[in-house]
GROMACS .gro file of C-alpha atoms in nm:
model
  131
    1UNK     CA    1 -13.131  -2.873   3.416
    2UNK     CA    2 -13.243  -3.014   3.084
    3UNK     CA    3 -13.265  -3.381   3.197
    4UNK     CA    4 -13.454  -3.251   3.529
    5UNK     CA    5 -13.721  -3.022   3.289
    6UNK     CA    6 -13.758  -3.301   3.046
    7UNK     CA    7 -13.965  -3.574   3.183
    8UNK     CA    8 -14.256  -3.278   3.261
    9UNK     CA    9 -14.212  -3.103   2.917
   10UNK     CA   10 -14.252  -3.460   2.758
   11UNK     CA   11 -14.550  -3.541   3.007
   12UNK     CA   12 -14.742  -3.160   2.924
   13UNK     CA   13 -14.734  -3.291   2.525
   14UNK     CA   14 -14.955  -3.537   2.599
   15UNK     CA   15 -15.187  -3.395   2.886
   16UNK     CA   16 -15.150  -2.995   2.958
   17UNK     CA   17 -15.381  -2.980   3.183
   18UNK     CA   18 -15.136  -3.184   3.448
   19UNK     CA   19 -15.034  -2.871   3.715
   20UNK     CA   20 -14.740  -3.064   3.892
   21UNK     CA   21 -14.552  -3.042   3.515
   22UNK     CA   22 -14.691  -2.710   3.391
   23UNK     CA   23 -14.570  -2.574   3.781
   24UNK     CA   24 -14.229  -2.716   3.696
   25UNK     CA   25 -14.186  -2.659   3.318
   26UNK     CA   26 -14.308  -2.254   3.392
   27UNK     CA   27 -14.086  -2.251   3.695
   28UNK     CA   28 -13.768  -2.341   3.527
   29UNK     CA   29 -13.839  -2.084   3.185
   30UNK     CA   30 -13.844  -1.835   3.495
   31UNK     CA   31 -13.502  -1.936   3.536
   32UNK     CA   32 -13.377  -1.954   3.201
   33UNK     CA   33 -13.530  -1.580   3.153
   34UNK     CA   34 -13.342  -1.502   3.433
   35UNK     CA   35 -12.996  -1.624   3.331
   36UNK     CA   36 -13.064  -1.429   3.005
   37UNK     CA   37 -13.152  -1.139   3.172
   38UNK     CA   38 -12.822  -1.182   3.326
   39UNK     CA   39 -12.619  -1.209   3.018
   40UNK     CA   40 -12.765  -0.909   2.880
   41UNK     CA   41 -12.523  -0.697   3.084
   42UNK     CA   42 -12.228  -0.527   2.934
   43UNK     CA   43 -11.872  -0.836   2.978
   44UNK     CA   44 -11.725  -0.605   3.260
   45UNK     CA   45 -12.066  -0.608   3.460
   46UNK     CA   46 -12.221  -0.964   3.397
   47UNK     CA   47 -12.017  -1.179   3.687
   48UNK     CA   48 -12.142  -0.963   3.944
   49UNK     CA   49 -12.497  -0.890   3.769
   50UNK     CA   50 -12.505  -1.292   3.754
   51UNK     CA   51 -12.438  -1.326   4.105
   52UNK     CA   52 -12.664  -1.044   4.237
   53UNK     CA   53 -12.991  -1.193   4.033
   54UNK     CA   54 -12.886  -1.597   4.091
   55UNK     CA   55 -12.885  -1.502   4.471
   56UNK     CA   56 -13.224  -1.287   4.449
   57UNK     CA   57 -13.433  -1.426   4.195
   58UNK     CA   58 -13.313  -1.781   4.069
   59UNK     CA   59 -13.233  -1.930   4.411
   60UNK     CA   60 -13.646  -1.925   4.571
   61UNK     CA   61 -13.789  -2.044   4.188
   62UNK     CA   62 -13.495  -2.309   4.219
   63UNK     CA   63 -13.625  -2.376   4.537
   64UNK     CA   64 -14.026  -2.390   4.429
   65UNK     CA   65 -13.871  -2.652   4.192
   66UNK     CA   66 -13.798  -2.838   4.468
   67UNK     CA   67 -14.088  -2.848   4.692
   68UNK     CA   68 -14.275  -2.888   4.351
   69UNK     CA   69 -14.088  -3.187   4.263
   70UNK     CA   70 -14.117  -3.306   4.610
   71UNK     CA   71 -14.519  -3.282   4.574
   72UNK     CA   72 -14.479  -3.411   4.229
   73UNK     CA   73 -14.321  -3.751   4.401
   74UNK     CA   74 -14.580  -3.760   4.666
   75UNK     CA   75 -14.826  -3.768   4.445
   76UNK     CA   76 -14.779  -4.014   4.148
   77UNK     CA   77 -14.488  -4.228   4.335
   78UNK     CA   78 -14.166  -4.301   4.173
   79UNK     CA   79 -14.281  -4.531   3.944
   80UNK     CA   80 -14.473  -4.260   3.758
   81UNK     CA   81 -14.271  -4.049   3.512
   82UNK     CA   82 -14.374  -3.723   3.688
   83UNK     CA   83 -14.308  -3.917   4.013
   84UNK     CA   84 -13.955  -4.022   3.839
   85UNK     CA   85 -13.882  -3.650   3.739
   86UNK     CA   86 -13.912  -3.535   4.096
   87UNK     CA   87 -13.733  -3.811   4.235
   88UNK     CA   88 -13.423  -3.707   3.949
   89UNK     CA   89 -13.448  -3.351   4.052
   90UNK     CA   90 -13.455  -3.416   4.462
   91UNK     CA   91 -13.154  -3.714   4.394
   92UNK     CA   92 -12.924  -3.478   4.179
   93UNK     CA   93 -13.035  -3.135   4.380
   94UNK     CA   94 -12.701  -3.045   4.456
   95UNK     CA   95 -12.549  -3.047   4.111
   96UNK     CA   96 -12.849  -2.893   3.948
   97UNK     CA   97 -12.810  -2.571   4.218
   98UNK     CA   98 -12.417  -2.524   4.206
   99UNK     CA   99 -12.442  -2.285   3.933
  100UNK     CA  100 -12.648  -2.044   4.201
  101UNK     CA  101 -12.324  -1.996   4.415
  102UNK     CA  102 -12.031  -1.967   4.115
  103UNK     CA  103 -12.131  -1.692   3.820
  104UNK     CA  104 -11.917  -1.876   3.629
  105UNK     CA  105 -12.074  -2.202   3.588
  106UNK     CA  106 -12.383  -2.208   3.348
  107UNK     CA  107 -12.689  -2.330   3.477
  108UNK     CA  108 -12.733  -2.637   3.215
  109UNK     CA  109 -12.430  -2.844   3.017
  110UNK     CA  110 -12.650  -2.836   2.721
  111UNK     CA  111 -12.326  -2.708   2.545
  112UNK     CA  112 -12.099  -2.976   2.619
  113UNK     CA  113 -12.334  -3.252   2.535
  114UNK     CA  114 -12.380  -3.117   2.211
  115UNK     CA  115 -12.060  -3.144   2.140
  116UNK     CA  116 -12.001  -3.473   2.256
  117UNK     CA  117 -12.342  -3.602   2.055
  118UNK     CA  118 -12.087  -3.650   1.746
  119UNK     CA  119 -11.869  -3.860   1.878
  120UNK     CA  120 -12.158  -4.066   1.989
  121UNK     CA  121 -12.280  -4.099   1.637
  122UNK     CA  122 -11.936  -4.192   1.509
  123UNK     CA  123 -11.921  -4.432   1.744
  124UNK     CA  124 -12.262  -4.585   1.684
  125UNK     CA  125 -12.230  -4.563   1.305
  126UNK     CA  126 -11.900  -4.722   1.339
  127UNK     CA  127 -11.999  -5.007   1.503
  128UNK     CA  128 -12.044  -5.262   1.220
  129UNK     CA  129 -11.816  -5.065   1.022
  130UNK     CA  130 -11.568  -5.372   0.811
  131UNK     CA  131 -11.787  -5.666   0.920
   0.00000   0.00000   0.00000
């Protein structure tokens, strides 16, 4: 969810006022509230809490995200970066919404890329390394 939030956040630092990525941004700290408000169960109780609030509250703002991101194309084209955004979001839709059907999955791999980001740098740092 990261790399679908990220062209709006970036495009709301330079104009606010812009309500396709302020609809979008808001929409998806809705759903990161939720997911906390999730993990704030006790261990024994958080699958099923998980479940119970992806199915009633995350799944219709996941789906706002969509029709916003759908209006979002319409209306700047794909060209655009807000266009672009929308375009990620409706092309990837089924990866970014398979965390609402498995309590197990997180909703963003934010983790994981962190840890790969070191071997990246390593790699990159390395590259002239002897030469």
């Amino acid at each position: 969810m990261a790399h679908a939030r990220r062209p709006f956040a970036d495009w709301l630092k330079r104009q606010t006022a812009n309500p396709h990525a302020s609809r979008i941004v808001a929409l998806y700290r809705e759903v990161a509230r939720w997911e906390h408000e999730a993990d704030a169960a006790p261990p024994l109780e958080q699958r099923e809490r998980r479940r119970r609030l992806r199915r009633e509250r995350t799944r219709p703002i996941m789906e706002q995200i969509q029709a916003t991101a759908r209006e979002a194309l319409t209306a700047y084209g794909p060209r655009h970066q807000l266009g672009d955004g929308g375009r990620y979001i409706l092309d990837y839709w089924p990866g970014l919404t398979r965390f609402l059907d498995d309590p197990e999955l997180p909703p963003d791999n934010n983790a994981a890329e962190n840890a790969l980001r070191i071997n990246a740098l390593i790699r990159k740092n390395a590259l002239f390394a002897g030469s």
